[in-house]
PDB file of C-alpha atoms and ligand atoms in Angstrom:
ATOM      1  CA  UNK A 264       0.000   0.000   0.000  1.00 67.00           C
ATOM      2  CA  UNK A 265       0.968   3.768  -1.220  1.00 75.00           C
ATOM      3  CA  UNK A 266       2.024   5.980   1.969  1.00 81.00           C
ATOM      4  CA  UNK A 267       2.124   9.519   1.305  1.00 80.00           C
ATOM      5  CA  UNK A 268       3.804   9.930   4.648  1.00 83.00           C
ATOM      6  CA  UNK A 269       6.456   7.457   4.391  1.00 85.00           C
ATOM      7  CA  UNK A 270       9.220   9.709   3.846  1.00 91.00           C
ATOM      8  CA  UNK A 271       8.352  11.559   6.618  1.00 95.00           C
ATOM      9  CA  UNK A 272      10.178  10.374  10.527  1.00 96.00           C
ATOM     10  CA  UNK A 273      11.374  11.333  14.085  1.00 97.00           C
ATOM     11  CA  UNK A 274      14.717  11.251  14.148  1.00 96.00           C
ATOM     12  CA  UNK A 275      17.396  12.568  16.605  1.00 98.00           C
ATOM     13  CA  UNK A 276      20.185  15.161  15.819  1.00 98.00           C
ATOM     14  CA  UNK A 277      23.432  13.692  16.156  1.00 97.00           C
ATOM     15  CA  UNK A 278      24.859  17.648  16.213  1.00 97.00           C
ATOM     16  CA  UNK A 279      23.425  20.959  16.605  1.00 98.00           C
ATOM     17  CA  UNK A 280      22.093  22.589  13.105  1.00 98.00           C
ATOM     18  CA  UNK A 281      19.991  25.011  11.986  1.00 98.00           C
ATOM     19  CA  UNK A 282      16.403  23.744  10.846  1.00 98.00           C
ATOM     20  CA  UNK A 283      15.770  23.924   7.042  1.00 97.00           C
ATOM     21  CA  UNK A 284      12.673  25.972   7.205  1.00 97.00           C
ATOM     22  CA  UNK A 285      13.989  28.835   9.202  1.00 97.00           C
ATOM     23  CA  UNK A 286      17.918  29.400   9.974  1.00 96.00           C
ATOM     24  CA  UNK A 287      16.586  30.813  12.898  1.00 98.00           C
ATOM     25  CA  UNK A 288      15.667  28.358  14.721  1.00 98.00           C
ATOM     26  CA  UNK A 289      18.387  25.973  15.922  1.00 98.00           C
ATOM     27  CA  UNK A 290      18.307  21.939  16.735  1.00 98.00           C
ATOM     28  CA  UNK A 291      20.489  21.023  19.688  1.00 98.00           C
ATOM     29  CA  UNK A 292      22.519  18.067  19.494  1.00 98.00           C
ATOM     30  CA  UNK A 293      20.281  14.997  21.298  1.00 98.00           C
ATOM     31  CA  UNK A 294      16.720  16.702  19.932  1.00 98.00           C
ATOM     32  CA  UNK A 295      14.185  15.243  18.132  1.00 98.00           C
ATOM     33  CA  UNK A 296      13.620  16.618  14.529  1.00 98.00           C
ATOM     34  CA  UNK A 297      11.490  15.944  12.033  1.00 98.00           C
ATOM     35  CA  UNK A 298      13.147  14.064   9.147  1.00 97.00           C
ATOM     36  CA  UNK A 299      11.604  14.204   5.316  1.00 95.00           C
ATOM     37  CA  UNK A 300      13.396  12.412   2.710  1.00 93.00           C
ATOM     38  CA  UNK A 301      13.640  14.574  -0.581  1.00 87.00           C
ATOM     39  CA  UNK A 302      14.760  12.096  -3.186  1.00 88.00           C
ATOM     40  CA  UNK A 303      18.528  11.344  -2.122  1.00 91.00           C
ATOM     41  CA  UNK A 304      18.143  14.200   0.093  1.00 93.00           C
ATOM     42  CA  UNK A 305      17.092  14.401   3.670  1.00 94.00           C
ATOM     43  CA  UNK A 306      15.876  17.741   5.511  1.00 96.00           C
ATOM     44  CA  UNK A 307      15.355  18.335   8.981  1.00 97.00           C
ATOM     45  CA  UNK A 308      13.084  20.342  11.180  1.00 98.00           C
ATOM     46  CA  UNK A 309      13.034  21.918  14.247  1.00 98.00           C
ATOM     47  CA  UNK A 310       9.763  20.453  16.581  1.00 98.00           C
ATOM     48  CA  UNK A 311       7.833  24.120  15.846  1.00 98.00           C
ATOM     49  CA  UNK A 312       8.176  23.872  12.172  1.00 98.00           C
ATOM     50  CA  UNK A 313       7.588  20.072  12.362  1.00 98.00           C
ATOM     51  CA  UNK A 314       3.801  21.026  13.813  1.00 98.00           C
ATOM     52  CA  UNK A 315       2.949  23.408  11.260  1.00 97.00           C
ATOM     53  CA  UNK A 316       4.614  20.787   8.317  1.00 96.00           C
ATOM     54  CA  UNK A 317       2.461  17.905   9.921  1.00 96.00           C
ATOM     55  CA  UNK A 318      -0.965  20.282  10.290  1.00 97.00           C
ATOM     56  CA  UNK A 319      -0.398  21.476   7.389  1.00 96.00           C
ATOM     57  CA  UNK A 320      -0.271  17.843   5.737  1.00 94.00           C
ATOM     58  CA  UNK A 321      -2.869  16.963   7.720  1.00 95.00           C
ATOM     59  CA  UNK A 322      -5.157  19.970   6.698  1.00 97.00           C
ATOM     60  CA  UNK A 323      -3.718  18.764   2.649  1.00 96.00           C
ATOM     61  CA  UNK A 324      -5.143  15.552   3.342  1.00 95.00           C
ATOM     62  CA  UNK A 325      -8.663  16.153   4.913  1.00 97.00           C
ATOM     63  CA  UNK A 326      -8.984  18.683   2.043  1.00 97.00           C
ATOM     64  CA  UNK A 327      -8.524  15.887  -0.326  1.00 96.00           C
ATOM     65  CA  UNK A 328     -10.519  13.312   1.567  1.00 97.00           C
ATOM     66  CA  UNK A 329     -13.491  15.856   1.435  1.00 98.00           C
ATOM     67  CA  UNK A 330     -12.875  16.059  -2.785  1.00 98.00           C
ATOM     68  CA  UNK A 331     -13.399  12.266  -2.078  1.00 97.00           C
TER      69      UNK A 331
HETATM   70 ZN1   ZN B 655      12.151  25.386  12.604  1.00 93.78          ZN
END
């Protein structure tokens, strides 16, 4: 079965980075962060911008389950 959320994980940062949606925000080393595989690529997000990314999917989704 097709998963449009299988790209998507928790995963923990092995080193402190900046999160890909806003270089403001910074993961610590030993946080969670929300993982998405891009292709070969993987991006990672701070927990704030991982709610808004996952309501906003969510939001996506019920949209298109309405259209159903
Ligand atoms: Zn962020």
């Amino acid at each position: 079965m097709k998963s449009i959320v299988k790209n998507v994980s928790w995963d923990v940062a092995l080193q402190s980075h900046k999160c890909k949606r806003n270089i403001k925000h910074t993961i610590a080393k030993g946080d969670r962060r929300l993982k998405v595989k891009e292709g070969r690529n993987e991006s990672h997000y701070c927990m704030q911008c991982a709610e808004t990314i996952l309501k906003n999917g969510l939001s996506k989704v019920n949209t298109l389950i309405g259209d159903i």
